[in-house]
């Protein structure tokens, strides 16, 4: 069947600028900001790492985000369909679409597991499960929880069902409406947590850690972590922002919208740092604890702080809410493809893909526990393998495809039309953007990619 000419139902568009920013920032702001950013900042020594991270967002993250939006809006379809519309039916660039489908499904499979842990921790926090426990006991509790065969999977499935419910309801009635309710809640909670953390005696140490750079603490690996994380936190390279871009109205200024999303994402990551590190320093805990920072270190701190019971619940609720507005954006990539290009109804596509992705997620979860020995491939358990395959392989390739496509394939005149809304608005720095898309971003991405594979 000729897919290009098949009559499509009229596609939905996000209602207005604020909706676009809310939904796309909802995708960008997630576990990456509240779980990962604080712990890699802790691991890499604080302020100096944050400066490098900000440069990565501005110099590479922003241009890739703009490129993704341009491909989506100009192509006007799902991730594969957009590449097809712009590059032609048999073009090798379609690979960019298919690899994004694979990446978005893979990322959701393990993201759902970690998000499930957050839900589980909301329940633990409500039942005051951390009270009276020593730090070692809280650590053991985390370990027992994530390695047990039933509980984390049950929470993962609850989380995936909520994700599916929102996507099932559609782009406007589901994704947009849900994000508009959740994002203000998220901001409210994070501000409350920051106030609590900053008013603890001894909070200054955490602020200095976050904002007073000491470049001697920065390593080459830290720079690469910063760039890799810039990709993850902006949801780049897996078709999420291409798909969302296709729901953006033709008259919106893409560059400004993308800039505002980068700013919102960065502000929330910094607020997460402000909610966490002053408390970490106030209680004299080591900041560089790695992935256990929010699931082990923080509950330990909450049990000691005045009002801790309440703030602990709020914190894990925050994680779960942030994760949900991101997970819907991951599922939407393949649902949009299946319903537009494969002719499956949106509802069926949602159910089928959720089942498939959750199934892979269950394997990831089991590979951390009882089946640690058997569920491995290339020397990694499935959970780490899924994370590695997406963060270190698929995302850099997908991101590079977007910028290379914009830099080298799409005609300059078409790029300008997209950026200026056919001449209706003035956009500065177009030449600088094209230069970045052609050279700077691909080279930066290639360096991270080769390093993550151990080649350089
Ligand atoms: N950006 C989100 C976060 O920081 C996660 C996310 C959403 C994502 N969509 C994505 C990550 C697509 C990779 C790819 O948590």
Coordinates of C-alpha atoms and ligand atoms in Angstrom, one line a residue:
X1 CA 0.0 0.0 0.0
X2 CA 1.2 3.5 -0.7
X3 CA 1.7 4.8 2.8
X4 CA 2.4 8.3 1.8
X5 CA -0.9 8.8 0.0
X6 CA -3.2 6.9 2.3
X7 CA -5.8 9.3 3.7
X8 CA -5.0 10.0 7.3
X9 CA -7.4 11.1 9.9
X10 CA -6.8 14.7 10.8
X11 CA -4.0 14.8 13.3
X12 CA -4.4 16.5 16.6
X13 CA -2.4 19.6 17.5
X14 CA -1.5 20.8 21.0
X15 CA -3.8 23.7 21.9
X16 CA -1.3 26.6 22.4
X17 CA 2.2 27.6 23.3
X18 CA 1.7 26.9 27.0
X19 CA 0.4 23.4 26.3
X20 CA 3.4 22.6 24.1
X21 CA 5.8 23.7 26.7
X22 CA 4.0 21.9 29.5
X23 CA 3.8 18.6 27.5
X24 CA 7.4 18.7 26.2
X25 CA 8.9 19.9 29.5
X26 CA 6.8 17.1 31.1
X27 CA 8.7 14.7 28.8
X28 CA 12.0 16.3 29.5
X29 CA 11.6 16.6 33.3
X30 CA 11.6 13.1 34.7
X31 CA 13.7 10.6 36.7
X32 CA 16.6 12.1 34.8
X33 CA 16.3 15.4 36.6
X34 CA 15.3 14.2 40.1
X35 CA 17.1 10.8 40.4
X36 CA 20.0 10.8 37.9
X37 CA 21.1 14.5 37.7
X38 CA 21.7 14.7 41.5
X39 CA 23.6 11.5 41.7
X40 CA 25.9 12.1 38.8
X41 CA 26.5 15.7 40.1
X42 CA 27.3 14.1 43.5
X43 CA 29.6 11.6 41.8
X44 CA 31.4 14.2 39.7
X45 CA 32.1 16.7 42.5
X46 CA 29.3 19.4 42.1
X47 CA 29.5 22.9 40.6
X48 CA 32.2 22.4 38.0
X49 CA 30.3 19.4 36.6
X50 CA 27.1 21.5 36.5
X51 CA 28.9 24.2 34.4
X52 CA 30.0 21.7 31.9
X53 CA 26.5 20.2 31.8
X54 CA 25.0 23.6 31.1
X55 CA 27.4 24.1 28.2
X56 CA 26.3 20.7 26.8
X57 CA 22.6 21.6 27.1
X58 CA 23.2 24.9 25.3
X59 CA 25.7 23.8 22.6
X60 CA 24.4 20.4 21.8
X61 CA 21.1 19.6 23.5
X62 CA 19.3 22.7 22.3
X63 CA 20.3 22.3 18.6
X64 CA 19.4 18.6 18.6
X65 CA 16.0 19.5 20.2
X66 CA 15.3 22.1 17.6
X67 CA 16.3 19.6 14.9
X68 CA 13.9 17.0 16.3
X69 CA 11.1 19.5 16.4
X70 CA 11.8 20.6 12.8
X71 CA 11.7 17.1 11.5
X72 CA 8.5 16.3 13.3
X73 CA 6.7 19.4 12.4
X74 CA 7.8 19.5 8.8
X75 CA 7.2 15.8 8.3
X76 CA 3.9 16.1 10.1
X77 CA 3.7 12.4 11.1
X78 CA 5.1 9.9 13.6
X79 CA 8.8 9.3 13.8
X80 CA 9.1 6.9 10.8
X81 CA 6.5 8.8 8.8
X82 CA 8.2 12.1 9.3
X83 CA 11.5 10.8 7.9
X84 CA 9.6 9.2 5.1
X85 CA 7.8 12.4 4.2
X86 CA 11.0 14.4 4.2
X87 CA 13.5 11.9 2.7
X88 CA 11.4 9.7 0.5
X89 CA 10.0 6.2 0.7
X90 CA 13.1 4.1 0.4
X91 CA 15.6 6.5 1.9
X92 CA 18.3 5.2 4.2
X93 CA 17.2 8.0 6.6
X94 CA 14.2 5.9 7.5
X95 CA 16.6 4.0 9.6
X96 CA 16.5 7.0 11.9
X97 CA 12.9 6.4 12.4
X98 CA 13.1 2.7 13.1
X99 CA 16.0 3.0 15.5
X100 CA 14.0 5.6 17.4
X101 CA 11.1 3.2 17.7
X102 CA 13.4 0.6 19.1
X103 CA 15.0 3.1 21.5
X104 CA 11.8 4.6 22.8
X105 CA 10.4 1.1 23.6
X106 CA 13.7 0.0 25.2
X107 CA 14.0 3.1 27.4
X108 CA 10.5 2.7 28.6
X109 CA 11.0 -0.9 29.5
X110 CA 13.6 -0.1 32.2
X111 CA 12.3 3.4 33.0
X112 CA 9.0 1.7 34.0
X113 CA 11.0 -0.4 36.5
X114 CA 12.6 2.5 38.2
X115 CA 9.4 4.5 38.2
X116 CA 7.7 1.5 39.8
X117 CA 10.3 1.7 42.6
X118 CA 9.2 5.3 43.2
X119 CA 5.6 4.2 43.5
X120 CA 6.7 1.5 45.9
X121 CA 8.6 4.0 47.9
X122 CA 5.6 6.3 48.1
X123 CA 3.8 3.4 49.8
X124 CA 6.8 2.7 52.1
X125 CA 6.9 6.4 53.0
X126 CA 3.2 6.5 53.8
X127 CA 3.4 3.5 56.0
X128 CA 6.4 5.1 57.8
X129 CA 8.6 2.2 56.7
X130 CA 11.9 3.9 57.2
X131 CA 11.3 5.0 60.8
X132 CA 13.8 3.7 63.4
X133 CA 16.0 2.0 60.8
X134 CA 19.8 2.5 60.6
X135 CA 21.4 3.7 57.4
X136 CA 22.6 0.1 56.8
X137 CA 19.1 -1.2 57.2
X138 CA 17.6 1.3 54.8
X139 CA 20.3 0.3 52.3
X140 CA 19.4 -3.4 52.8
X141 CA 15.7 -2.6 52.4
X142 CA 16.3 -1.0 49.0
X143 CA 18.4 -4.0 47.9
X144 CA 15.8 -6.5 49.1
X145 CA 13.0 -4.5 47.4
X146 CA 14.6 -4.2 44.0
X147 CA 15.8 -7.8 43.9
X148 CA 12.5 -9.4 45.1
X149 CA 10.5 -11.2 42.4
X150 CA 7.0 -9.8 42.9
X151 CA 6.8 -6.4 44.5
X152 CA 8.8 -4.3 42.1
X153 CA 7.0 -5.9 39.1
X154 CA 3.6 -5.3 40.6
X155 CA 4.5 -1.6 41.0
X156 CA 6.0 -1.5 37.6
X157 CA 2.8 -2.8 36.1
X158 CA 0.7 -0.3 38.0
X159 CA 2.9 2.4 36.7
X160 CA 2.7 1.1 33.1
X161 CA -1.1 0.9 33.4
X162 CA -1.4 4.5 34.3
X163 CA 1.0 5.4 31.4
X164 CA -1.1 3.4 29.1
X165 CA -4.4 4.9 30.4
X166 CA -3.1 8.4 29.6
X167 CA -1.9 7.5 26.1
X168 CA -5.0 5.5 25.4
X169 CA -7.1 8.7 26.0
X170 CA -5.3 10.5 23.2
X171 CA -2.9 13.3 22.5
X172 CA -5.2 16.1 23.7
X173 CA -7.6 14.5 26.1
X174 CA -4.9 12.2 27.6
X175 CA -1.3 13.5 27.2
X176 CA -2.0 17.3 27.2
X177 CA -4.8 17.3 29.8
X178 CA -2.7 15.0 32.1
X179 CA 0.5 17.1 31.8
X180 CA -1.4 20.3 32.5
X181 CA -2.6 18.9 35.9
X182 CA 0.6 17.2 36.8
X183 CA 3.3 19.8 36.0
X184 CA 2.0 22.4 38.4
X185 CA 1.8 19.7 41.1
X186 CA 5.4 18.8 40.4
X187 CA 6.6 22.4 40.6
X188 CA 4.6 22.9 43.9
X189 CA 6.2 19.8 45.5
X190 CA 9.7 20.6 44.4
X191 CA 9.5 24.2 45.7
X192 CA 8.2 22.9 49.1
X193 CA 11.1 20.4 49.3
X194 CA 13.7 23.2 48.5
X195 CA 12.3 25.4 51.2
X196 CA 12.6 22.5 53.7
X197 CA 16.1 21.7 52.7
X198 CA 17.4 25.2 52.6
X199 CA 16.0 26.0 56.1
X200 CA 18.0 23.1 57.7
X201 CA 20.9 24.2 59.8
X202 CA 24.1 23.5 57.9
X203 CA 22.4 23.8 54.5
X204 CA 25.2 26.2 53.2
X205 CA 27.5 23.3 52.5
X206 CA 25.1 21.9 49.9
X207 CA 24.7 25.2 48.2
X208 CA 28.5 25.7 48.0
X209 CA 28.8 22.2 46.6
X210 CA 26.3 23.0 43.9
X211 CA 27.4 26.5 43.0
X212 CA 31.1 27.0 43.9
X213 CA 33.1 25.3 41.2
X214 CA 36.3 23.4 41.9
X215 CA 37.6 22.3 38.5
X216 CA 40.1 20.0 40.1
X217 CA 37.3 17.6 40.8
X218 CA 36.3 17.4 37.2
X219 CA 37.4 14.4 35.1
X220 CA 37.2 13.6 31.4
X221 CA 34.6 10.9 32.3
X222 CA 32.6 13.7 34.0
X223 CA 32.5 15.7 30.8
X224 CA 31.2 12.7 28.9
X225 CA 28.6 12.0 31.7
X226 CA 27.5 15.6 31.3
X227 CA 26.9 15.2 27.5
X228 CA 25.2 11.8 27.8
X229 CA 22.9 13.2 30.4
X230 CA 22.1 16.3 28.4
X231 CA 20.6 13.9 25.8
X232 CA 18.7 11.8 28.3
X233 CA 17.3 14.7 30.2
X234 CA 15.9 16.4 27.0
X235 CA 14.4 13.1 25.7
X236 CA 16.5 13.3 22.6
X237 CA 17.5 10.8 20.0
X238 CA 14.6 8.4 20.4
X239 CA 11.8 10.1 18.4
X240 CA 10.0 11.5 21.4
X241 CA 10.5 15.1 20.4
X242 CA 10.0 14.3 16.7
X243 CA 6.6 12.9 17.6
X244 CA 5.7 15.8 19.8
X245 CA 7.0 18.2 17.2
X246 CA 4.4 16.8 14.8
X247 CA 1.7 18.1 17.2
X248 CA 3.1 21.6 17.1
X249 CA 1.1 24.3 15.2
X250 CA 2.8 25.7 12.1
X251 CA 2.8 29.2 13.5
X252 CA 4.8 28.4 16.6
X253 CA 8.4 29.6 17.0
X254 CA 10.3 26.3 17.3
X255 CA 13.6 27.8 18.4
X256 CA 12.1 29.8 21.3
X257 CA 9.9 26.9 22.3
X258 CA 12.9 24.6 22.4
X259 CA 14.9 27.2 24.4
X260 CA 12.1 27.5 27.0
X261 CA 12.0 23.7 27.4
X262 CA 15.7 23.6 28.0
X263 CA 15.4 26.3 30.6
X264 CA 12.5 24.6 32.3
X265 CA 14.3 21.3 32.4
X266 CA 17.5 22.8 33.7
X267 CA 15.7 24.9 36.4
X268 CA 14.0 21.7 37.7
X269 CA 17.2 19.8 37.7
X270 CA 18.9 22.5 39.7
X271 CA 15.9 22.7 42.1
X272 CA 16.2 18.9 42.6
X273 CA 19.8 19.6 43.5
X274 CA 18.8 22.3 45.9
X275 CA 16.1 20.0 47.4
X276 CA 18.7 17.3 48.0
X277 CA 22.3 18.5 48.6
X278 CA 21.7 21.1 51.4
X279 CA 19.9 18.2 53.3
X280 CA 22.8 15.8 52.5
X281 CA 25.3 18.2 53.8
X282 CA 23.2 19.3 56.8
X283 CA 23.2 15.6 57.9
X284 CA 26.9 15.1 57.1
X285 CA 26.3 12.4 54.5
X286 CA 28.6 11.6 51.6
X287 CA 27.2 13.2 48.4
X288 CA 28.8 10.9 45.9
X289 CA 26.8 7.8 46.6
X290 CA 25.7 6.9 43.1
X291 CA 22.3 5.6 42.0
X292 CA 21.2 4.8 45.6
X293 CA 21.3 8.6 46.5
X294 CA 17.6 9.1 46.3
X295 CA 16.4 5.6 47.4
X296 CA 18.9 5.1 50.3
X297 CA 20.6 8.3 51.3
X298 CA 17.4 10.4 51.2
X299 CA 15.1 8.2 53.3
X300 CA 17.9 8.1 55.9
X301 CA 17.9 11.8 56.0
X302 CA 14.2 12.2 56.0
X303 CA 13.8 10.0 59.2
X304 CA 16.1 12.4 61.0
X305 CA 14.6 15.7 59.8
X306 CA 11.7 17.6 61.4
X307 CA 8.6 17.0 59.2
X308 CA 10.5 14.2 57.5
X309 CA 7.6 11.8 57.3
X310 CA 5.6 14.3 55.3
X311 CA 8.5 15.4 53.1
X312 CA 9.5 11.8 52.4
X313 CA 6.1 11.1 50.9
X314 CA 6.2 14.3 48.9
X315 CA 9.6 13.4 47.5
X316 CA 8.7 10.0 46.2
X317 CA 5.4 11.4 44.9
X318 CA 7.4 13.9 43.0
X319 CA 9.6 11.2 41.4
X320 CA 6.5 9.2 40.4
X321 CA 4.7 12.3 38.9
X322 CA 7.8 13.4 37.0
X323 CA 8.3 9.8 35.7
X324 CA 4.7 9.6 34.4
X325 CA 4.8 12.7 32.3
X326 CA 8.0 11.3 30.7
X327 CA 6.8 7.7 30.3
X328 CA 3.7 8.8 28.3
X329 CA 6.0 10.6 25.9
X330 CA 8.0 7.4 25.3
X331 CA 5.0 5.2 24.7
X332 CA 3.5 7.8 22.3
X333 CA 6.4 7.3 19.9
X334 CA 5.5 3.7 19.0
X335 CA 1.7 4.2 19.5
X336 CA 1.7 7.1 16.9
X337 CA 3.7 4.9 14.5
X338 CA 1.5 1.8 14.9
X339 CA -1.7 3.7 14.6
X340 CA -0.7 5.8 11.6
X341 CA 1.6 3.6 9.6
X342 CA 0.4 0.1 10.5
X343 CA -3.3 0.9 10.4
X344 CA -3.9 -0.5 13.9
X345 CA -6.4 1.6 16.0
X346 CA -4.8 3.8 18.6
X347 CA -6.4 2.0 21.4
X348 CA -5.3 -1.4 20.3
X349 CA -1.8 -0.2 19.6
X350 CA -1.6 1.3 23.1
X351 CA -2.7 -2.0 24.7
X352 CA -0.4 -4.2 22.6
X353 CA 2.7 -2.0 23.0
X354 CA 2.2 -1.6 26.7
X355 CA 2.0 -5.3 27.1
X356 CA 5.1 -5.9 25.0
X357 CA 7.2 -3.2 26.7
X358 CA 6.1 -4.2 30.2
X359 CA 7.1 -7.7 29.4
X360 CA 10.6 -6.6 28.5
X361 CA 10.5 -4.5 31.7
X362 CA 9.7 -7.6 33.8
X363 CA 12.7 -9.3 32.4
X364 CA 14.8 -6.2 33.3
X365 CA 13.5 -6.3 36.8
X366 CA 14.0 -10.0 37.3
X367 CA 17.5 -9.7 36.0
X368 CA 18.4 -7.6 39.1
X369 CA 17.3 -10.3 41.5
X370 CA 16.8 -14.0 41.6
X371 CA 17.7 -14.5 37.9
X372 CA 20.8 -12.4 38.1
X373 CA 23.0 -15.2 36.8
X374 CA 20.8 -16.4 33.9
X375 CA 19.3 -13.1 32.6
X376 CA 22.5 -11.7 31.2
X377 CA 23.8 -10.9 27.8
X378 CA 27.3 -9.5 26.8
X379 CA 28.2 -9.7 30.5
X380 CA 25.5 -7.3 31.7
X381 CA 22.2 -8.0 33.3
X382 CA 19.2 -7.1 31.2
X383 CA 18.5 -4.0 33.2
X384 CA 22.0 -2.5 32.7
X385 CA 22.0 -3.8 29.1
X386 CA 18.8 -1.9 28.3
X387 CA 20.1 1.2 29.9
X388 CA 23.4 0.9 28.1
X389 CA 21.9 0.1 24.7
X390 CA 19.7 3.2 24.9
X391 CA 21.8 5.8 26.7
X392 CA 25.1 4.9 25.2
X393 CA 24.3 3.5 21.7
X394 CA 20.8 4.3 20.5
X395 CA 20.4 7.9 21.7
X396 CA 23.7 9.2 20.3
X397 CA 23.0 7.5 17.0
X398 CA 19.4 8.8 16.9
X399 CA 20.5 12.3 17.9
X400 CA 23.3 12.4 15.4
X401 CA 20.8 11.3 12.6
X402 CA 18.5 14.2 13.5
X403 CA 21.2 16.9 13.4
X404 CA 22.9 15.5 10.4
X405 CA 19.6 15.3 8.6
X406 CA 18.9 19.0 9.4
X407 CA 22.5 20.1 8.8
X408 CA 23.2 18.2 5.5
X409 CA 20.0 16.9 3.9
X410 CA 17.1 19.2 4.4
X411 CA 17.5 22.2 2.1
X412 CA 18.7 25.3 3.8
X413 CA 15.7 27.2 2.5
X414 CA 13.3 24.6 4.0
X415 CA 15.1 24.8 7.3
X416 CA 14.7 28.6 7.3
X417 CA 11.0 28.3 6.4
X418 CA 10.5 26.0 9.4
X419 CA 12.4 28.2 11.8
X420 CA 10.9 31.5 10.7
X421 CA 7.4 30.1 10.1
X422 CA 7.7 30.9 6.4
X423 CA 9.1 34.3 7.0
X424 CA 6.5 35.4 9.5
X425 CA 8.9 35.7 12.4
X426 CA 12.5 36.8 12.7
X427 CA 14.9 34.3 14.2
X428 CA 18.5 35.3 15.0
X429 CA 21.5 32.9 14.8
X430 CA 20.2 30.7 12.0
X431 CA 23.6 30.4 10.5
X432 CA 25.1 29.5 13.8
X433 CA 22.4 26.8 14.3
X434 CA 23.0 25.3 10.9
X435 CA 26.8 25.3 11.6
X436 CA 26.2 23.5 14.9
X437 CA 23.9 21.0 13.3
X438 CA 26.4 20.3 10.5
X439 CA 29.7 20.1 12.5
X440 CA 29.7 20.8 16.2
X441 CA 26.9 18.6 17.4
X442 CA 27.8 15.5 15.3
X443 CA 31.4 15.7 16.4
X444 CA 30.5 16.1 20.1
X445 CA 28.1 13.2 19.8
X446 CA 30.7 11.0 18.0
X447 CA 33.2 11.6 20.8
X448 CA 30.8 10.5 23.5
X449 CA 29.7 7.6 21.5
X450 CA 33.1 6.3 20.8
X451 CA 34.1 6.8 24.4
X452 CA 31.1 4.9 25.7
X453 CA 32.1 2.0 23.5
X454 CA 35.6 2.1 24.8
X455 CA 37.1 3.0 21.5
X456 CA 38.7 6.3 22.7
Ligands
LIG1 N1 13.9 13.1 29.8 C1 13.3 12.2 30.7 C2 14.0 12.3 32.1 O1 14.9 13.1 32.2 C3 13.2 10.8 30.3 C4 12.8 10.6 28.9 C5 11.6 10.9 28.4 C6 13.5 10.0 27.9 N2 11.5 10.5 27.1 C7 12.7 10.0 26.8 C8 14.8 9.6 27.9 C9 13.2 9.6 25.6 C10 15.2 9.1 26.8 C11 14.5 9.1 25.7 O2 13.8 11.5 32.9

